[in-house]
Coordinates of C-alpha atoms in Angstrom, one line a residue:
X272 CA 22.3 2.3 -7.3
X273 CA 20.4 5.6 -6.6
X274 CA 19.1 5.5 -10.2
X275 CA 18.1 1.9 -9.8
X276 CA 16.2 2.6 -6.5
X277 CA 14.5 5.6 -8.2
X278 CA 13.2 3.5 -11.1
X279 CA 12.1 0.7 -8.8
X280 CA 10.2 3.1 -6.6
X281 CA 8.6 4.8 -9.7
X282 CA 7.6 1.4 -11.1
X283 CA 6.1 0.2 -7.8
X284 CA 4.1 3.5 -7.5
X285 CA 2.8 3.0 -11.1
X286 CA 1.9 -0.6 -10.5
X287 CA 0.1 0.1 -7.3
X288 CA -1.9 3.0 -8.9
X289 CA -2.9 0.8 -11.9
X290 CA -3.9 -2.1 -9.7
X291 CA -6.0 0.1 -7.4
X292 CA -7.8 1.7 -10.4
X293 CA -8.4 -1.7 -12.0
X294 CA -9.7 -3.2 -8.8
X295 CA -12.1 -0.2 -8.4
X296 CA -13.3 -0.6 -11.9
X297 CA -13.8 -4.4 -11.6
X298 CA -15.6 -4.0 -8.2
X299 CA -18.1 -1.5 -9.6
X300 CA -18.6 -3.6 -12.8
X301 CA -19.4 -6.6 -10.6
X302 CA -22.0 -4.5 -8.6
X303 CA -23.7 -3.5 -11.9
X304 CA -23.7 -7.1 -13.2
X305 CA -25.2 -8.3 -9.9
X306 CA -27.9 -5.7 -10.1
X307 CA -28.9 -6.7 -13.6
X308 CA -29.0 -10.4 -12.6
X309 CA -31.1 -9.5 -9.5
X310 CA -33.5 -7.4 -11.6
X311 CA -34.1 -10.3 -14.0
X312 CA -34.6 -12.8 -11.3
X313 CA -37.0 -10.6 -9.4
X314 CA -39.2 -9.8 -12.4
X315 CA -39.2 -13.5 -13.5
X316 CA -40.2 -14.6 -10.0
X317 CA -43.1 -12.1 -9.9
X318 CA -44.2 -13.2 -13.4
X319 CA -44.1 -16.9 -12.3
X320 CA -46.4 -16.1 -9.3
X321 CA -48.8 -14.3 -11.5
X322 CA -48.9 -17.2 -14.1
X323 CA -49.5 -19.7 -11.3
X324 CA -52.3 -17.6 -9.9
X325 CA -53.9 -17.3 -13.4
X326 CA -53.7 -21.1 -14.0
X327 CA -55.2 -21.7 -10.5
X328 CA -58.2 -19.5 -11.4
X329 CA -58.6 -21.2 -14.8
X330 CA -58.5 -24.7 -13.1
X331 CA -61.2 -23.5 -10.7
X332 CA -63.3 -22.4 -13.7
X333 CA -63.2 -18.8 -12.6
X334 CA -62.0 -17.7 -16.0
X335 CA -62.0 -19.2 -19.4
X336 CA -58.9 -20.7 -21.2
X337 CA -58.9 -17.7 -23.6
X338 CA -59.0 -15.2 -20.7
X339 CA -56.2 -17.0 -19.0
X340 CA -54.0 -16.9 -22.1
X341 CA -54.7 -13.3 -22.6
X342 CA -53.9 -12.4 -19.0
X343 CA -50.6 -14.5 -19.1
X344 CA -49.6 -12.7 -22.3
X345 CA -50.3 -9.3 -20.8
X346 CA -48.3 -10.2 -17.6
X347 CA -45.3 -11.4 -19.7
X348 CA -45.3 -8.2 -21.8
X349 CA -45.5 -6.1 -18.7
X350 CA -42.6 -7.7 -16.9
X351 CA -40.5 -7.9 -20.0
X352 CA -40.9 -4.1 -20.3
X353 CA -40.1 -3.8 -16.6
X354 CA -36.9 -5.7 -17.1
X355 CA -36.0 -3.6 -20.0
X356 CA -36.6 -0.3 -18.2
X357 CA -34.7 -1.3 -15.0
X358 CA -31.8 -2.9 -16.9
X359 CA -31.5 0.2 -19.0
X360 CA -30.6 2.2 -15.9
X361 CA -27.8 -0.3 -15.0
X362 CA -26.6 -0.3 -18.6
X363 CA -26.3 3.5 -18.5
X364 CA -24.3 3.1 -15.3
X365 CA -22.1 0.6 -17.0
X366 CA -21.6 2.9 -20.0
X367 CA -20.6 5.7 -17.7
X368 CA -18.2 3.4 -15.8
X369 CA -16.5 2.4 -19.0
X370 CA -16.2 6.0 -20.1
X371 CA -14.7 7.0 -16.8
X372 CA -12.2 4.1 -17.0
X373 CA -11.2 5.2 -20.5
X374 CA -10.9 8.8 -19.3
X375 CA -9.0 7.8 -16.1
X376 CA -11.8 9.3 -13.9
X377 CA -13.0 6.3 -11.9
X378 CA -15.3 7.5 -9.1
X379 CA -15.7 6.0 -5.7
X380 CA -18.5 3.5 -4.9
X381 CA -20.9 4.6 -2.2
X382 CA -21.6 1.5 -0.2
X383 CA -23.5 3.3 2.5
X384 CA -26.7 3.5 0.5
X385 CA -29.1 0.7 -0.3
X386 CA -32.3 0.5 -2.4
X387 CA -35.7 -0.4 -1.0
X388 CA -34.9 -4.1 -1.2
X389 CA -31.7 -3.7 0.8
X390 CA -29.2 -4.2 -2.0
X391 CA -26.2 -1.9 -2.5
X392 CA -26.6 0.6 -5.3
X393 CA -23.9 2.5 -7.3
X394 CA -24.0 6.2 -6.7
X395 CA -21.9 8.5 -8.9
X396 CA -20.5 11.6 -7.2
X397 CA -20.3 14.8 -9.2
X398 CA -18.1 17.8 -8.4
X399 CA -15.4 17.9 -5.7
X400 CA -16.8 17.1 -2.3
X401 CA -14.0 16.4 0.1
X402 CA -16.3 14.7 2.6
X403 CA -18.0 12.4 0.0
X404 CA -16.8 9.3 1.8
X405 CA -14.6 8.0 4.6
X406 CA -11.7 5.7 4.5
X407 CA -11.9 2.1 5.5
X408 CA -10.8 1.3 9.0
X409 CA -7.7 -0.4 7.6
X410 CA -5.8 1.2 4.7
X411 CA -2.6 0.5 2.9
X412 CA 0.4 2.7 2.2
X413 CA 3.5 2.5 -0.1
X414 CA 6.5 3.4 2.1
X415 CA 9.6 5.0 0.5
X416 CA 12.4 6.3 2.7
X417 CA 16.0 7.4 2.3
X418 CA 18.7 9.4 4.0
X419 CA 22.1 9.1 5.8
X420 CA 23.4 6.0 7.4
X421 CA 26.2 5.5 10.0
X422 CA 27.1 3.5 13.1
X423 CA 27.2 4.2 16.8
X424 CA 30.5 3.0 18.2
X425 CA 30.2 2.0 21.8
X426 CA 27.2 4.3 22.1
X427 CA 28.8 7.3 20.4
X428 CA 28.3 8.8 16.9
X429 CA 31.1 11.4 17.1
X430 CA 34.4 10.7 15.4
X431 CA 32.9 8.1 13.2
X432 CA 35.2 6.2 10.8
X433 CA 32.5 6.4 8.1
X434 CA 31.5 9.3 5.9
X435 CA 28.5 11.1 7.4
X436 CA 27.1 12.3 4.1
X437 CA 28.5 9.6 1.9
X438 CA 26.8 6.7 3.7
X439 CA 23.2 6.3 2.8
X440 CA 20.2 4.1 3.3
X441 CA 17.1 3.3 1.2
X442 CA 13.9 1.7 2.1
X443 CA 10.9 0.5 0.1
X444 CA 7.9 -1.3 1.6
X445 CA 4.2 -1.7 2.1
X446 CA 2.2 -1.1 5.3
X447 CA -1.3 -1.6 6.7
X448 CA -2.7 1.1 8.9
X449 CA -5.6 0.1 11.2
X450 CA -7.6 2.6 13.2
X451 CA -7.7 1.2 16.8
X452 CA -10.9 3.0 18.0
X453 CA -14.1 2.8 16.0
X454 CA -15.1 6.4 16.6
X455 CA -11.8 8.1 17.2
X456 CA -9.0 8.9 14.8
X457 CA -6.0 9.4 17.0
X458 CA -4.5 5.9 17.5
X459 CA -3.5 3.6 14.7
X460 CA -1.5 0.4 14.5
X461 CA 0.9 0.5 11.5
X462 CA 2.6 -2.7 10.4
X463 CA 4.0 -4.3 7.2
X464 CA 7.4 -5.2 5.6
X465 CA 10.2 -3.3 3.9
X466 CA 13.4 -4.0 1.9
X467 CA 16.3 -1.9 3.3
X468 CA 19.7 -1.1 1.8
X469 CA 22.2 0.1 4.3
X470 CA 25.4 1.5 2.9
X471 CA 28.6 2.4 4.8
X472 CA 31.5 4.3 3.2
X473 CA 34.7 4.3 5.3
X474 CA 36.7 7.5 5.5
X475 CA 40.5 7.9 5.2
X476 CA 40.9 5.4 2.3
X477 CA 40.0 2.4 4.4
X478 CA 38.1 -0.8 3.6
X479 CA 36.8 -3.8 5.6
X480 CA 39.0 -6.8 6.2
X481 CA 37.8 -10.1 7.7
X482 CA 40.2 -11.5 10.3
X483 CA 38.7 -14.8 11.4
X484 CA 35.8 -13.8 13.7
X485 CA 36.7 -10.1 13.7
X486 CA 35.9 -7.5 11.0
X487 CA 38.1 -4.5 11.0
X488 CA 38.9 -1.4 8.9
X489 CA 42.3 -1.4 7.3
X490 CA 44.1 1.2 5.2
X491 CA 44.4 0.5 1.5
X492 CA 47.8 0.4 -0.3
X493 CA 46.1 1.9 -3.4
X494 CA 43.8 4.9 -3.7
X495 CA 40.2 3.7 -3.5
X496 CA 37.8 5.6 -5.7
X497 CA 35.0 3.6 -4.0
X498 CA 34.9 1.7 -0.7
X499 CA 31.4 0.7 0.4
X500 CA 29.9 -2.0 2.6
X501 CA 26.2 -2.8 1.7
X502 CA 23.7 -4.7 3.8
X503 CA 20.4 -5.8 2.2
X504 CA 17.7 -6.5 4.8
X505 CA 14.1 -7.5 5.0
X506 CA 12.4 -6.1 8.1
X507 CA 8.9 -6.2 9.6
X508 CA 8.2 -2.9 11.4
X509 CA 5.3 -2.2 13.8
X510 CA 4.4 1.3 14.9
X511 CA 1.9 2.9 17.2
X512 CA 0.9 5.9 15.1
X513 CA -0.7 9.1 16.4
X514 CA -2.7 10.8 13.6
X515 CA -4.0 14.2 14.3
X516 CA -6.2 14.4 11.2
X517 CA -9.6 15.8 12.5
X518 CA -12.8 13.8 12.1
X519 CA -15.1 15.6 9.7
X520 CA -18.9 15.5 9.5
X521 CA -20.7 15.4 6.2
X522 CA -23.9 17.1 5.3
X523 CA -25.9 14.1 6.6
X524 CA -24.3 14.2 10.0
X525 CA -22.1 11.2 9.4
X526 CA -18.6 11.0 10.7
X527 CA -15.9 10.9 8.0
X528 CA -12.5 9.5 8.9
X529 CA -9.3 10.3 7.0
X530 CA -5.6 9.6 7.6
X531 CA -2.4 11.3 6.5
X532 CA -4.1 14.7 6.2
X533 CA -2.4 16.4 9.2
X534 CA 0.5 16.0 11.7
X535 CA 1.5 12.4 12.4
X536 CA 3.9 10.7 14.7
X537 CA 4.9 7.0 15.2
X538 CA 6.9 5.0 17.6
X539 CA 7.8 1.3 17.5
X540 CA 10.3 -1.1 16.3
X541 CA 11.2 -3.9 13.8
X542 CA 12.6 -7.3 13.5
X543 CA 14.1 -8.9 10.3
X544 CA 17.0 -10.6 8.6
X545 CA 20.1 -9.5 6.9
X546 CA 19.8 -11.1 3.5
X547 CA 23.1 -10.2 1.9
X548 CA 26.4 -8.4 2.7
X549 CA 28.8 -7.2 0.0
X550 CA 31.8 -4.9 -0.2
X551 CA 32.4 -2.8 -3.3
X552 CA 35.9 -1.5 -4.1
X553 CA 37.0 0.6 -7.1
X554 CA 40.6 1.5 -7.8
X555 CA 43.2 1.9 -10.5
X556 CA 46.0 -0.6 -11.2
X557 CA 48.5 -0.5 -14.0
X558 CA 46.3 2.0 -15.9
X559 CA 43.2 -0.1 -15.6
X560 CA 40.0 0.7 -13.6
X561 CA 39.3 -2.2 -11.3
X562 CA 35.8 -2.9 -9.8
X563 CA 35.9 -5.5 -7.1
X564 CA 32.9 -7.1 -5.3
X565 CA 33.5 -9.2 -2.2
X566 CA 30.9 -11.6 -0.8
X567 CA 32.5 -12.9 2.3
X568 CA 29.6 -12.0 4.7
X569 CA 32.0 -10.1 6.9
X570 CA 30.6 -11.7 10.1
X571 CA 27.5 -9.5 10.1
X572 CA 24.5 -10.5 12.2
X573 CA 21.9 -12.4 10.3
X574 CA 19.0 -11.5 12.7
X575 CA 18.3 -7.8 13.2
X576 CA 16.0 -5.9 15.5
X577 CA 15.7 -2.3 16.5
X578 CA 13.7 0.8 17.4
X579 CA 12.3 3.4 15.0
X580 CA 10.2 6.6 15.1
X581 CA 8.9 9.2 12.8
X582 CA 7.2 12.6 13.0
X583 CA 5.8 14.7 10.1
X584 CA 3.0 16.2 8.2
X585 CA 0.7 14.4 5.8
X586 CA 2.7 11.9 3.7
X587 CA 6.2 13.2 4.6
X588 CA 8.0 12.7 7.9
X589 CA 11.4 12.7 9.5
X590 CA 12.5 9.1 10.1
X591 CA 14.9 7.7 12.6
X592 CA 15.8 4.0 13.1
X593 CA 18.4 2.3 15.3
X594 CA 19.6 -1.3 15.3
X595 CA 19.8 -2.8 18.8
X596 CA 21.8 -5.7 17.6
X597 CA 25.5 -5.0 16.7
X598 CA 26.5 -4.8 13.1
X599 CA 29.2 -7.5 13.5
X600 CA 28.6 -10.6 15.6
X601 CA 31.8 -11.0 17.5
X602 CA 33.7 -7.8 17.2
X603 CA 35.4 -6.5 20.4
X604 CA 34.0 -3.0 19.6
X605 CA 30.3 -2.8 19.5
X606 CA 28.9 -1.0 16.5
X607 CA 25.2 -0.4 15.9
X608 CA 23.7 0.9 12.7
X609 CA 21.7 4.1 12.8
X610 CA 19.8 5.9 10.0
X611 CA 18.2 9.3 9.7
X612 CA 16.2 10.5 6.7
X613 CA 12.9 11.4 5.1
X614 CA 10.0 8.9 4.9
X615 CA 7.0 9.1 2.6
X616 CA 3.8 7.1 3.2
X617 CA 1.7 7.2 0.1
X618 CA -1.9 6.5 1.1

């Protein structure tokens, strides 16, 4: 399972990177195409006005027919040359863009600058200028987390009947991070969704047994090579994040906002659903290795909710989450899932 999770995470990271690069390439190509279309329309409109003016003077006998034709031909040649010169600049930008796409060096588009007519222009950055642009007010992150998993029994974690280091959790998700203040970088609202795998491995050669509305641990009559209860969940977390990344000022006196560049801390909670519960058993019988999968549901709660918090530096943080709902619906003993591990928010 760990290998599967690793490959899934690696695949998701690769896909997100490729999509981001492709979208950046397509957006810049669209800007260049729009500029070429705008240039052509502008020059044709100016030419049309000139031709109308020439025709009006000819109709008023201010110039001869030959003079009018000569002036219209000169105007057409002039604006054709203007289109060629202005489009050549955009074609050079497009060629550079294609070369950067091939080389894997897509630059950022500077949408803070406009030309004299008020249209956005493409500006190519050279060199490494860490303050070349700021982030959008809302950014996205790929979340990958993992660590140890256990249960609080009647509010206590001590003397757990589950292996402390053998029980694990894994989480993969996407979040949106919105800066709450327009000109301050401290407070952010972080929200999204995650798929969570919670695994519990009983100690002392035990496994789960469903007795009507109760789910209990029972000793096995054979030696269990593997005894694991897995819950697959879909959760929707919301956190208030404190990001201590300082606001920078570029060489033009403009504020530049960044996230995930310094110490961060988040506090919040989540709601969600338990999608699937299975128990995996492995043992030997009559010289054969038996792998058994049980899908009885084990009376686990379908609706889950809880509290979570994290604190860390840049993309990595220490992550704690605690289910407020009991793991099993009607058990006499209240058991709540708790997880502690490392969390990575890839901006």
